[in-house]
PDB file of C-alpha atoms in Angstrom:
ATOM      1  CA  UNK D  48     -14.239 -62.172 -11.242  1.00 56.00           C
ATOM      2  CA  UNK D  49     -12.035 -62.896 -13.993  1.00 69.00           C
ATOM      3  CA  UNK D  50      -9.128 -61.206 -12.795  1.00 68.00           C
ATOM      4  CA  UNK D  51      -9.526 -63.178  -9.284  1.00 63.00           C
ATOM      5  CA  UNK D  52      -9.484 -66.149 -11.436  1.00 68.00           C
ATOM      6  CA  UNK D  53      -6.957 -65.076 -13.517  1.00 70.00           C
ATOM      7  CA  UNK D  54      -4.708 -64.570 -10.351  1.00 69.00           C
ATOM      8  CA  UNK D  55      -5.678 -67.570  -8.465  1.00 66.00           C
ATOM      9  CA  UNK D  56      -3.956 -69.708 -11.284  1.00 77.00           C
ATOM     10  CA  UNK D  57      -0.827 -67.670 -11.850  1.00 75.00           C
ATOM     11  CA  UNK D  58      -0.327 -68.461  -7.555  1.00 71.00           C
ATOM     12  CA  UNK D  59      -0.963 -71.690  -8.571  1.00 72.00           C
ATOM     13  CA  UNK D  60       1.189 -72.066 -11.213  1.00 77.00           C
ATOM     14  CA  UNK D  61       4.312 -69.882  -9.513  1.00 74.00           C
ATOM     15  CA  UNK D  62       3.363 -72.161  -6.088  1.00 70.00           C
ATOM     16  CA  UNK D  63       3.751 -75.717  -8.155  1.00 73.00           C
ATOM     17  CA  UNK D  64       7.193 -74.240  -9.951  1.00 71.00           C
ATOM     18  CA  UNK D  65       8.900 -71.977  -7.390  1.00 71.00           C
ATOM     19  CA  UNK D  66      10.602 -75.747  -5.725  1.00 68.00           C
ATOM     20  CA  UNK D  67      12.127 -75.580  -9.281  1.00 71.00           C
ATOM     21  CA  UNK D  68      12.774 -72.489  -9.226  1.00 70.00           C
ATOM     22  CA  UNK D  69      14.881 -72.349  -5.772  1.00 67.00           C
ATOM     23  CA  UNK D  70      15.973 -75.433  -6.574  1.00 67.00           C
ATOM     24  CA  UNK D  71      17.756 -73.699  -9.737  1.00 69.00           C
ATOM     25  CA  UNK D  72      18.457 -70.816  -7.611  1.00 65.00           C
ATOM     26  CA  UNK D  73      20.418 -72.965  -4.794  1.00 62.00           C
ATOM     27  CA  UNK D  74      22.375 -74.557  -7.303  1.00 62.00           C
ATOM     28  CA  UNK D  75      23.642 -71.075  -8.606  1.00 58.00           C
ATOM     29  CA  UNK D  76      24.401 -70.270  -5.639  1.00 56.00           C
ATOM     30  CA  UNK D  77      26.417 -73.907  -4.737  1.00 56.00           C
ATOM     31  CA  UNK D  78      24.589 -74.609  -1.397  1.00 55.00           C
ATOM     32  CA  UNK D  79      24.060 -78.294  -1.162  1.00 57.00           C
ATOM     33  CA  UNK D  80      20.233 -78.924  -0.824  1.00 55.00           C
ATOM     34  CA  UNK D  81      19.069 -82.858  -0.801  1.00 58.00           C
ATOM     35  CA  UNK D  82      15.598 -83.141   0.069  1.00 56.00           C
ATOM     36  CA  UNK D  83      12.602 -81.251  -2.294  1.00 55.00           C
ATOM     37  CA  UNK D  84      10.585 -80.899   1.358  1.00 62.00           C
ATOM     38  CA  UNK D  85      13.224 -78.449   1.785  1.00 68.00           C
ATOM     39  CA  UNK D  86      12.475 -76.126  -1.769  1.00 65.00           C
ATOM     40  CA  UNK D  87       8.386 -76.976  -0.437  1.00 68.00           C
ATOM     41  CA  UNK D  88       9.279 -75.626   2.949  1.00 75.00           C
ATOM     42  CA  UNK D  89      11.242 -72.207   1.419  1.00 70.00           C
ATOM     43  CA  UNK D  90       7.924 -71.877  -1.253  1.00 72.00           C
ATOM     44  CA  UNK D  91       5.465 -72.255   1.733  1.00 78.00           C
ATOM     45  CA  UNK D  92       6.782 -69.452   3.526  1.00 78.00           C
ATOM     46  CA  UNK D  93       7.408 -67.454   0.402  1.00 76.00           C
ATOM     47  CA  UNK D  94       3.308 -68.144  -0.400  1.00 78.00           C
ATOM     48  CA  UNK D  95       2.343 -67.518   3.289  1.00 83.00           C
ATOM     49  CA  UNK D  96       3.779 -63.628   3.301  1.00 81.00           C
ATOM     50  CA  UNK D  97       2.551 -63.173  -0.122  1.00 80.00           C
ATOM     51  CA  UNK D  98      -0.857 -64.035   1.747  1.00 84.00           C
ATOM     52  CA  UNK D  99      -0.474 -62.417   4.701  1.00 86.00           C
ATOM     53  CA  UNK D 100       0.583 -59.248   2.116  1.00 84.00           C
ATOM     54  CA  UNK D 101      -2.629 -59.840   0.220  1.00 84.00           C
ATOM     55  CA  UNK D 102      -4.519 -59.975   3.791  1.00 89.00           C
ATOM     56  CA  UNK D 103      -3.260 -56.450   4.296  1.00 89.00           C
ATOM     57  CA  UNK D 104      -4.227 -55.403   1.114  1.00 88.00           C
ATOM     58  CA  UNK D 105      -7.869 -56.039   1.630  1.00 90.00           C
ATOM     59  CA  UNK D 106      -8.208 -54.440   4.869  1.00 91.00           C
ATOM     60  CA  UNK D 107      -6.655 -51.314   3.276  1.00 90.00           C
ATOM     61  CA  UNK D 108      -9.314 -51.877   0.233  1.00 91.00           C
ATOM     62  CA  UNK D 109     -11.957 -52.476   3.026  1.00 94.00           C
ATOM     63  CA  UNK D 110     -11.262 -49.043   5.311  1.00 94.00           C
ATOM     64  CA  UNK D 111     -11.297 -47.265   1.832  1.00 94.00           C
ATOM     65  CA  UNK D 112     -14.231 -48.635   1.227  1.00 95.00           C
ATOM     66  CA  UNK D 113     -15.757 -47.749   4.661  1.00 96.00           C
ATOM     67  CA  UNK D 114     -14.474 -44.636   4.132  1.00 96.00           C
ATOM     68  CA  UNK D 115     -16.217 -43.863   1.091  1.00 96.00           C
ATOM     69  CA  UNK D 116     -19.364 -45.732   2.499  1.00 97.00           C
ATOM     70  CA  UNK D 117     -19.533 -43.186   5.883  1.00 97.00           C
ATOM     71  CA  UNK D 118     -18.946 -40.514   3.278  1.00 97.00           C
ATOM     72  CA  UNK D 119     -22.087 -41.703   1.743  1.00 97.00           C
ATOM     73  CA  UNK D 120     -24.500 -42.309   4.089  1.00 96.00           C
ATOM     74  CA  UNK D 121     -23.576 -38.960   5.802  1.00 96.00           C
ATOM     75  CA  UNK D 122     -25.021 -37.217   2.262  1.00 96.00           C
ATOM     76  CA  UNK D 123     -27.943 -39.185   2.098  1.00 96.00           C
ATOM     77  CA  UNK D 124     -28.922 -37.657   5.826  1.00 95.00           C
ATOM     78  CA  UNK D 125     -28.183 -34.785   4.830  1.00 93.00           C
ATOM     79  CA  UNK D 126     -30.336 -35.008   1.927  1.00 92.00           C
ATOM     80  CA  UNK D 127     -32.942 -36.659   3.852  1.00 93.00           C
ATOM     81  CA  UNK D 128     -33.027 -33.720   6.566  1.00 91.00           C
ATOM     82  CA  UNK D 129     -33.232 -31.332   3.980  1.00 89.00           C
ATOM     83  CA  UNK D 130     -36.238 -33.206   1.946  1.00 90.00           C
ATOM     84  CA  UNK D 131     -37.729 -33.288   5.714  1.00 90.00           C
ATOM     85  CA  UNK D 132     -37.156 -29.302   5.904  1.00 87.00           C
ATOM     86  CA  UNK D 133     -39.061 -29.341   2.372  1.00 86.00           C
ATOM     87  CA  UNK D 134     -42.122 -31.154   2.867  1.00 89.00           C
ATOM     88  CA  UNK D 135     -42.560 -29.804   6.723  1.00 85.00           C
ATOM     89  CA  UNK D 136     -42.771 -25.965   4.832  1.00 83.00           C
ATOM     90  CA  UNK D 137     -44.679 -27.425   1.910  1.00 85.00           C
ATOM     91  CA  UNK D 138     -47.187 -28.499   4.437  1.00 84.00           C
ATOM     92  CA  UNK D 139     -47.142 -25.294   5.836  1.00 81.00           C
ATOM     93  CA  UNK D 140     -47.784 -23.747   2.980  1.00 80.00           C
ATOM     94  CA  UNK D 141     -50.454 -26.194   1.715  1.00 82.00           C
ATOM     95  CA  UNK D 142     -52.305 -25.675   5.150  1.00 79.00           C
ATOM     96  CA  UNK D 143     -52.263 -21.723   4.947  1.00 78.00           C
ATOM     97  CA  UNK D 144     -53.777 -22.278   1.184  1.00 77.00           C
ATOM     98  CA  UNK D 145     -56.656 -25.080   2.655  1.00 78.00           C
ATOM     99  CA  UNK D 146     -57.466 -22.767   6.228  1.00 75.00           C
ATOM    100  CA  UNK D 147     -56.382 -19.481   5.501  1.00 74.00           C
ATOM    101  CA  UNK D 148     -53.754 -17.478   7.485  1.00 71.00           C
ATOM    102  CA  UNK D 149     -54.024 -16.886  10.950  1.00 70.00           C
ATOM    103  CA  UNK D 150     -51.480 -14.138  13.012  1.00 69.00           C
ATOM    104  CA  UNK D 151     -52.718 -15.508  16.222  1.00 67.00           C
ATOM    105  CA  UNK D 152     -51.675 -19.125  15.465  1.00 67.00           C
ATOM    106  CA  UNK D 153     -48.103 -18.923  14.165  1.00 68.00           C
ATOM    107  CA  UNK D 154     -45.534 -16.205  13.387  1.00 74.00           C
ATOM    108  CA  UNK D 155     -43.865 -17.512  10.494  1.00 77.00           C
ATOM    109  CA  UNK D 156     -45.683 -15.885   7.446  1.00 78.00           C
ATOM    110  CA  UNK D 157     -46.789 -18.023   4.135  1.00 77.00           C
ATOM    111  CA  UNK D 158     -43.795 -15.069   2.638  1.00 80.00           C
ATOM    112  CA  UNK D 159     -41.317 -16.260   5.009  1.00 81.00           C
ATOM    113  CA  UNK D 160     -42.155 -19.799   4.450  1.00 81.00           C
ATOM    114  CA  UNK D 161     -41.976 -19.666   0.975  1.00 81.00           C
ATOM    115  CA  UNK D 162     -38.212 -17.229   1.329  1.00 84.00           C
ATOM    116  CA  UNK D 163     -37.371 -20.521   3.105  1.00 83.00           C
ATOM    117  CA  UNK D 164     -38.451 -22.741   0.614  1.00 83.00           C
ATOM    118  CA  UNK D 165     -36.285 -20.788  -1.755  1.00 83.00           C
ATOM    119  CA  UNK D 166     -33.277 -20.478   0.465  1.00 83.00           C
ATOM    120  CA  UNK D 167     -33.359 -24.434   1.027  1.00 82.00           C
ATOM    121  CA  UNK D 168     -33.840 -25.173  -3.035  1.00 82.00           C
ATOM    122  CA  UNK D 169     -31.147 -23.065  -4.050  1.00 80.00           C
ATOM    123  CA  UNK D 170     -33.760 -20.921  -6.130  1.00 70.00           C
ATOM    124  CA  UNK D 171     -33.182 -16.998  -6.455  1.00 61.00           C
ATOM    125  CA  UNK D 172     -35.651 -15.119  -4.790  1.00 57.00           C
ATOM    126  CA  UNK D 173     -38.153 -12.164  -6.794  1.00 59.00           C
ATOM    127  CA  UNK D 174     -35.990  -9.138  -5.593  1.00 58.00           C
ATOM    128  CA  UNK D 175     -33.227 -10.506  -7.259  1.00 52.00           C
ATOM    129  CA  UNK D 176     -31.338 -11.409  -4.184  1.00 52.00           C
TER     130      UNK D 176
END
């Protein structure tokens, strides 16, 4: 905030002395010049690229910043499908501990399961694999 600030006035302050300034600079240069709307005029346009530049600028900053945003939210789904993945076999597992293990109802094993579990968590299995 203070930098904003702090480059807000230094615009300001080059905006109220750049008529001075081309004024100095047209005299160097021995072009006769007699009204100061003229220097205004020159300044204005100088001011107006200078913001159009700055306009630029931000939507650069702003895709960046999308950019890193998209990057973002794609991590947190992937996190979030994986902490789905989790609690889906943790309920699995929690069901087969409550009822008891049943062949005839499912295929997947309370060892697979928990091999998945594993997999998913990044933790080494018991064979050492």
């Amino acid at each position: 905030m203070k930098r904003a600030a702090f480059c807000m006035t230094g615009v300001l302050i080059a905006w109220i002395f750049s008529p001075f300034a081309i004024k100095s600079l047209v005299s160097l240069w021995a072009i006769e010049v007699d009204e100061l709307s003229s220097y205004f005029t020159a300044s204005a346009a100088l001011f107006s690229a200078l913001a159009f530049g700055a306009l630029l600028y931000t939507l650069v900053l702003q895709r960046e910043q999308l950019k890193v945003q998209q990057e973002e939210l794609d991590k947190a789904k992937q996190d979030s499908e994986r902490n789905t993945e989790i609690a889906a076999y943790t309920a699995m597992l929690n069901y087969y501990m409550c009822r008891g293990y049943s062949k005839d109802i499912v295929e997947i094993t309370p060892a697979d399961i928990a091999k998945r579990l594993n997999t998913i968590l990044g933790s080494p299995t018991r064979d050492g694999s």
